[in-house]
Tab-separated table of C-alpha atoms in Angstrom:
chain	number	residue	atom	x	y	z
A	1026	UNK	CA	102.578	94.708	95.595
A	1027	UNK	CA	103.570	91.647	97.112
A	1028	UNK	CA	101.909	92.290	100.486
A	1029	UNK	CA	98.468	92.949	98.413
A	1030	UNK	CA	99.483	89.531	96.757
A	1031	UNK	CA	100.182	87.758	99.852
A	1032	UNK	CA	96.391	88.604	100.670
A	1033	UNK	CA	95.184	87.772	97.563
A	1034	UNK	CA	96.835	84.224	97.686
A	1035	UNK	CA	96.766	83.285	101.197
A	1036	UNK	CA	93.288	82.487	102.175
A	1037	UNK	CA	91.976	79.098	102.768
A	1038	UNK	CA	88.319	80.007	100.696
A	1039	UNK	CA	91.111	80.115	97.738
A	1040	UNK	CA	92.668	76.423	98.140
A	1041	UNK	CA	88.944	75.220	98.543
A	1042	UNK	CA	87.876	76.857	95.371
A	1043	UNK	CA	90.732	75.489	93.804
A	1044	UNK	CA	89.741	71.582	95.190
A	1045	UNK	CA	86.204	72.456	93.583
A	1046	UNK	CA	87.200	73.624	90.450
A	1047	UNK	CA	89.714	70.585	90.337
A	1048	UNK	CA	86.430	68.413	91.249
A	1049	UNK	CA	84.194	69.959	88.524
A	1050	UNK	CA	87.079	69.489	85.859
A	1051	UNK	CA	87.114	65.386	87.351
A	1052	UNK	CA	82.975	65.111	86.808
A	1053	UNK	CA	83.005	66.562	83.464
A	1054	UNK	CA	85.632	64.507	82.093
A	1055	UNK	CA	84.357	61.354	83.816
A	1056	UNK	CA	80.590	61.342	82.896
A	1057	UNK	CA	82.274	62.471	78.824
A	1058	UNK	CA	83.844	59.029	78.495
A	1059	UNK	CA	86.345	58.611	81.135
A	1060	UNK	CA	84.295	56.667	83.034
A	1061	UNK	CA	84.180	53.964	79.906
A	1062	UNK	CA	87.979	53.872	80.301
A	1063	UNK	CA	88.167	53.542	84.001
A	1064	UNK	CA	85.495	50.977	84.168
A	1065	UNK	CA	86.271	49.115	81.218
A	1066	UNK	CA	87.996	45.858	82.854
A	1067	UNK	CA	85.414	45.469	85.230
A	1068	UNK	CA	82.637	46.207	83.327
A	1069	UNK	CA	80.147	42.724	82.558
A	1070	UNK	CA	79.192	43.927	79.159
A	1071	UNK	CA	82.281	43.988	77.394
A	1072	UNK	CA	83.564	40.492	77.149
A	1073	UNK	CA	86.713	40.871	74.643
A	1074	UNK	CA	89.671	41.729	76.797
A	1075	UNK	CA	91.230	43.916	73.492
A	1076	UNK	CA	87.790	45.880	73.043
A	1077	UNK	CA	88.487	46.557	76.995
A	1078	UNK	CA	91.813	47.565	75.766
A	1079	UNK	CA	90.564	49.742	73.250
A	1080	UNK	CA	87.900	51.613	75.370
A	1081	UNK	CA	91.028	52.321	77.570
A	1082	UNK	CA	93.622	53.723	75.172
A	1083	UNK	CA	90.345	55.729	73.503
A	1084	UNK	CA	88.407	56.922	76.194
A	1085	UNK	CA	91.268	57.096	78.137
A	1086	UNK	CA	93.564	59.104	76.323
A	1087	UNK	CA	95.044	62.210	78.491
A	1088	UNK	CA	94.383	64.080	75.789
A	1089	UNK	CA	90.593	62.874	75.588
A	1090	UNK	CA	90.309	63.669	79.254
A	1091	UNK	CA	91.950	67.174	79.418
A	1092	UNK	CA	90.034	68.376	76.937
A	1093	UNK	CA	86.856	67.359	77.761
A	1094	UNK	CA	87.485	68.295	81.459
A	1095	UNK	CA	87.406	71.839	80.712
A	1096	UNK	CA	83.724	72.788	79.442
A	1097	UNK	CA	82.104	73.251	82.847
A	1098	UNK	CA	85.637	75.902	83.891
A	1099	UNK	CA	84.863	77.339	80.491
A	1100	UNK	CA	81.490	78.094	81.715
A	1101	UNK	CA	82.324	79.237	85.223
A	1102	UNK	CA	85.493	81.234	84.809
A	1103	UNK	CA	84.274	84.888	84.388
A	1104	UNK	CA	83.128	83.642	88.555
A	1105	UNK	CA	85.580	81.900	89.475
A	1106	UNK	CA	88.175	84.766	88.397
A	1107	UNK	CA	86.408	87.083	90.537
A	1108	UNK	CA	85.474	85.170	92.979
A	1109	UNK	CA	88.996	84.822	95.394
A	1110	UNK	CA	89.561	88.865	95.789
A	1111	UNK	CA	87.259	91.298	94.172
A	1112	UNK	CA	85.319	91.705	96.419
A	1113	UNK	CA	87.869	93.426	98.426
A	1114	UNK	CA	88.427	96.233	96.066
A	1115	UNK	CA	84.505	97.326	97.032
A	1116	UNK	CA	85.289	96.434	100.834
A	1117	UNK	CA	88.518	99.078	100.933
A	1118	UNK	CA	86.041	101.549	99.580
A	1119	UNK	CA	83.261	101.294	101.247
A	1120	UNK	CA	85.184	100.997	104.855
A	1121	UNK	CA	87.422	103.760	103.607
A	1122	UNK	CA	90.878	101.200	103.971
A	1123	UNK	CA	91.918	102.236	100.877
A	1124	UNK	CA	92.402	105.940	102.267
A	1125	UNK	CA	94.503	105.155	104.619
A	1126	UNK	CA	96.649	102.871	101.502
A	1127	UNK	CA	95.811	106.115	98.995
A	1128	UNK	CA	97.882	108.083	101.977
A	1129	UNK	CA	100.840	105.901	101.939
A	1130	UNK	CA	101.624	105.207	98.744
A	1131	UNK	CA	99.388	107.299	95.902
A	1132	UNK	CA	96.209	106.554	94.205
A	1133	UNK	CA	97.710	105.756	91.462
A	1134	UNK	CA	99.677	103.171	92.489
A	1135	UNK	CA	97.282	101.727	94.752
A	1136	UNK	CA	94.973	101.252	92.111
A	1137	UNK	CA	97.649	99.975	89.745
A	1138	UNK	CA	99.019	97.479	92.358
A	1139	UNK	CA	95.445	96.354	93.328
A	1140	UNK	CA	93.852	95.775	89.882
A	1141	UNK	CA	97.124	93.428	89.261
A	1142	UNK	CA	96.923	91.749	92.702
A	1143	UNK	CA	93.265	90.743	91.566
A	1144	UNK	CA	94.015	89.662	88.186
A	1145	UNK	CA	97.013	87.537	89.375
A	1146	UNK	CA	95.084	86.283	92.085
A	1147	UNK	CA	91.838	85.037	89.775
A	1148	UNK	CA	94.767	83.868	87.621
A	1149	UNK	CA	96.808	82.061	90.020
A	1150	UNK	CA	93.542	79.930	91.519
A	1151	UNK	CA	91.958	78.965	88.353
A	1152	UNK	CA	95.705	77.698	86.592
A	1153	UNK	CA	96.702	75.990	89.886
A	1154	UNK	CA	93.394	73.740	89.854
A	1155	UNK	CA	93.561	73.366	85.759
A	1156	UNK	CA	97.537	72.256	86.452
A	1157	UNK	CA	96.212	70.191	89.401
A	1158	UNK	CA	94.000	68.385	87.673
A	1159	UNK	CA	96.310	67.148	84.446
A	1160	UNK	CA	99.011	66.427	86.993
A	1161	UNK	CA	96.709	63.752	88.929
A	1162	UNK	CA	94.818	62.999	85.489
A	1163	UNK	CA	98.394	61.801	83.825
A	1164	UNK	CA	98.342	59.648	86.653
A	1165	UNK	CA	95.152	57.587	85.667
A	1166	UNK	CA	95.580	57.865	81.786
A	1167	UNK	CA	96.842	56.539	78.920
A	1168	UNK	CA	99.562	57.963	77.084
A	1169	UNK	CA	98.975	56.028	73.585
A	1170	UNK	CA	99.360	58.489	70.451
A	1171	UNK	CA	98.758	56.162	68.138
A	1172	UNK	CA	96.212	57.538	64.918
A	1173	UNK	CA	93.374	55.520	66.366
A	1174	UNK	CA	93.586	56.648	69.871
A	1175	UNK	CA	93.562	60.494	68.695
A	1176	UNK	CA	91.018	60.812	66.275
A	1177	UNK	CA	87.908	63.425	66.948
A	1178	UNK	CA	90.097	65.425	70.117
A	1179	UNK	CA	91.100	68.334	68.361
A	1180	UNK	CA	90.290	70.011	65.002
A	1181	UNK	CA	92.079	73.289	65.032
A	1182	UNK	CA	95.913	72.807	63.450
A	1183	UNK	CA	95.229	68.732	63.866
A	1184	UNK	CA	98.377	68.480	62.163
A	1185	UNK	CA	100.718	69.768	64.858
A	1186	UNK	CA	98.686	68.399	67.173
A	1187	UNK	CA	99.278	65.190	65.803
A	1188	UNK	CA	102.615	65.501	65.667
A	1189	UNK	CA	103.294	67.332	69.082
A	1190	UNK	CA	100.342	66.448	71.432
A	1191	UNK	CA	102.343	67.619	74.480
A	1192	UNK	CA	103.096	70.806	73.057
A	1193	UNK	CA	99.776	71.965	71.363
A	1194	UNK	CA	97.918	71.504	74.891
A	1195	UNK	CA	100.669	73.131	76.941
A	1196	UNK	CA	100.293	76.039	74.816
A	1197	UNK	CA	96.243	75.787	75.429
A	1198	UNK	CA	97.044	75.827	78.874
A	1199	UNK	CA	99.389	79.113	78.215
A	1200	UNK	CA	96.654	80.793	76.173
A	1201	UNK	CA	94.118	79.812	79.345
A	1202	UNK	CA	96.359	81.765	81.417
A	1203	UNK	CA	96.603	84.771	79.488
A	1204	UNK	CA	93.090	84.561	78.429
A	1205	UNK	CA	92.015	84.570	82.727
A	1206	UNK	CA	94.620	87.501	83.219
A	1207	UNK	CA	93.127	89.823	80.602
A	1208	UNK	CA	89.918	88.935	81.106
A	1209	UNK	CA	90.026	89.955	85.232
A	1210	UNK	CA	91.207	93.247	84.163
A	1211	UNK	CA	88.726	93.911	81.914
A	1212	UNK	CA	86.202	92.061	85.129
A	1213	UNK	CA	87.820	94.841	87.668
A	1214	UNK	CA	86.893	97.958	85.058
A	1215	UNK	CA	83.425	96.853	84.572
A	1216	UNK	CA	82.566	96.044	88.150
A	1217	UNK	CA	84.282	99.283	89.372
A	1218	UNK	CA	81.297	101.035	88.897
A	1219	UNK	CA	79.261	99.207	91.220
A	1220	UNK	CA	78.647	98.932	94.865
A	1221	UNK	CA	76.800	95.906	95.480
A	1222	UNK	CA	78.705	92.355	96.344
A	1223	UNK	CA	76.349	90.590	94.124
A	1224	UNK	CA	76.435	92.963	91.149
A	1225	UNK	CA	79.869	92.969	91.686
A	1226	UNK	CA	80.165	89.127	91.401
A	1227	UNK	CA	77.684	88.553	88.678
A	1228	UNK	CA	78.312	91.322	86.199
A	1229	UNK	CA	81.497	89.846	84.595
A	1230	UNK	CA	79.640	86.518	83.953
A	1231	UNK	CA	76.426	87.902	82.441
A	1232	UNK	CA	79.034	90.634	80.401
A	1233	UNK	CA	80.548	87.153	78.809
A	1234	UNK	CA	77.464	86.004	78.027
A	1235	UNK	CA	76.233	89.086	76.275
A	1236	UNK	CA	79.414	89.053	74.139
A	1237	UNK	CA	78.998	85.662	73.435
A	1238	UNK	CA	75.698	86.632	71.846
A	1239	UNK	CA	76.690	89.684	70.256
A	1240	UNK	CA	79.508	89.597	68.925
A	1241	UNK	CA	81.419	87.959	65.846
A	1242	UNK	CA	81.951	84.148	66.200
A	1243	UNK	CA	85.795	84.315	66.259
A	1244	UNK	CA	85.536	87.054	68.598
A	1245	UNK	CA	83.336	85.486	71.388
A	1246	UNK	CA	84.254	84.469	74.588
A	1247	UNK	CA	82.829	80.752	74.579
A	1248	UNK	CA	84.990	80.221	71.081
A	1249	UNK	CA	88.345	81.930	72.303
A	1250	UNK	CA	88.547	79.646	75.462
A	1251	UNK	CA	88.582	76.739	73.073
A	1252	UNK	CA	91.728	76.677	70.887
A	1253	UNK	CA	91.262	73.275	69.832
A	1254	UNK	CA	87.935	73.877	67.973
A	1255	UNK	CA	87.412	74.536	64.839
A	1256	UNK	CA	86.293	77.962	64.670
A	1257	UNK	CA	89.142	79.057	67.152
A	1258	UNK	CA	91.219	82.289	65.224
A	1259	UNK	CA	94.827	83.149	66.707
A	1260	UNK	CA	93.321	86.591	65.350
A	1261	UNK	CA	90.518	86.402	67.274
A	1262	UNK	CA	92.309	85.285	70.353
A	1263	UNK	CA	94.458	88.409	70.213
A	1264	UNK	CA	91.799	90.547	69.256
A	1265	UNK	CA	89.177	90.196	72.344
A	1266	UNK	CA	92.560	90.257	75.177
A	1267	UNK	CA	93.171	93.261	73.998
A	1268	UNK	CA	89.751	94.571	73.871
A	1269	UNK	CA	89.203	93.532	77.416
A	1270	UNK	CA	92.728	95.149	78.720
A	1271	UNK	CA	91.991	98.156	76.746
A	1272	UNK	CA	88.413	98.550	78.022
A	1273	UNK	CA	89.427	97.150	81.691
A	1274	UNK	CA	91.624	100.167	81.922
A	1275	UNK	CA	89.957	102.836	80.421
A	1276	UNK	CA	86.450	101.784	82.496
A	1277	UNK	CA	88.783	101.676	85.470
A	1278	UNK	CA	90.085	105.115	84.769
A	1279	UNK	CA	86.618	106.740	84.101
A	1280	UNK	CA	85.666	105.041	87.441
A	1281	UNK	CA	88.416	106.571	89.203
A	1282	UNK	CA	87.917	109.784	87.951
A	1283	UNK	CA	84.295	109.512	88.988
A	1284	UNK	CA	85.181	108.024	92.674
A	1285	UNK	CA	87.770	111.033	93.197
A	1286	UNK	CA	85.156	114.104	92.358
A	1287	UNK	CA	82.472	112.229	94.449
A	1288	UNK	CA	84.675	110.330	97.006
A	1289	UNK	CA	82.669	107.213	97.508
């Protein structure tokens, strides 16, 4: 397990795709407001040095920014979870590697300890860049909670968030992480099936954007990613992880099954 880790983790495509997911998380939340905030002492049309004070602690608010960093990541993550090692699973069987792993340690377990290497992997790249980005963000934000400064960020349990900023979006960034680990398993049962790179890379995002479509609100993809929206449901949330581990696995296992009676 850790060696199939280790080759998950260690590649250099995976700290670029981290720099552009950190860049794409920067350009969102800059042309959303940010950019009012940053510019807002320099800029010729506002003349009142408390209105540029205002646009700051508004506009400027970490909480503003982290928030509003994240729709383009929302977008993108059913590819940029597969993107760092999926791939491989199709390479191993198509070269016929994963005989030679098969011989030394069991299908089973070779399957068991490669599905996990890929969801940690996907995991691992797209938390790094979201932690990468509020670390540097804090840097160049402002920290006001006043009532004023917080209005309009969040409107699912506003109360707490009130209360315990900090804490309501470390436990976004939490649900983000379990949300991208489920969610790759469920990626590595439905692309199992197929035998083409591109298929392979494509099928998990068009998947999310079927479900997003068909099924109920609280259930969708698009609405689960979002747990400071309005229509977010904890029930909902716990509801479509388990649907995709559940339906990763047993996709997985009926792909298996399939490979092992045809073997290829």
């Amino acid at each position: 397990m850790k060696n199939e880790l280790k080759r998950a983790l260690l590649k250099k495509a995976n700290i670029i795709l981290i720099l552009v997911v950190f860049s794409l998380m920067f350009i969102n939340a800059y042309f959303d407001g940010w950019k009012t905030a940053l510019t807002a002492e320099s800029a010729q049309d506002i003349l009142n040095a408390e209105d540029a004070i205002y646009y700051k602690k508004y506009f400027g608010n970490i909480y503003r920014v982290w928030k509003s960093s994240y729709y383009m990541v929302q977008a993108l993550a059913p590819l940029i979870l597969v993107a760092p090692y999926l791939n491989t699973f199709l390479s191993e069987k198509a070269n016929r590697f994963r005989f030679f792993c098969v011989s030394r340690k069991g299908n089973f377990k070779y399957v068991m300890q490669k599905t996990l290497a890929i969801a940690l992997s996907g995991t691992i790249v797209l938390a790094s860049a979201e932690g990468l980005f509020a670390f540097f963000s804090g840097l160049l934000t402002q920290k006001d909670t006043a009532a004023e400064f917080m209005q309009q960020i969040v409107s699912f349990q506003e109360s707490y968030f009130m209360s315990n900023p900090m804490s309501y979006f470390a436990l976004i960034y939490i649900s983000h992480i379990i949300y991208y680990f489920c969610f790759t398993i469920f990626a590595v049962g439905i692309t199992s099936f197929l035998k083409n790179r591109i298929a392979v890379i494509a099928a998990p995002f068009v998947v999310v954007g079927v479900l997003d479509m068909a099924l109920p609100i609280t259930l969708q993809p698009n609405v689960v990613m979002q747990p400071y929206s309005q229509t977010f449901s904890l029930g909902g949330y716990g509801i479509l992880i388990s649907m995709y581990v559940i339906a990763g696995l047993i996709l997985l296992t009926l792909s298996e099954s399939s490979y092992q009676k045809r073997g290829n």
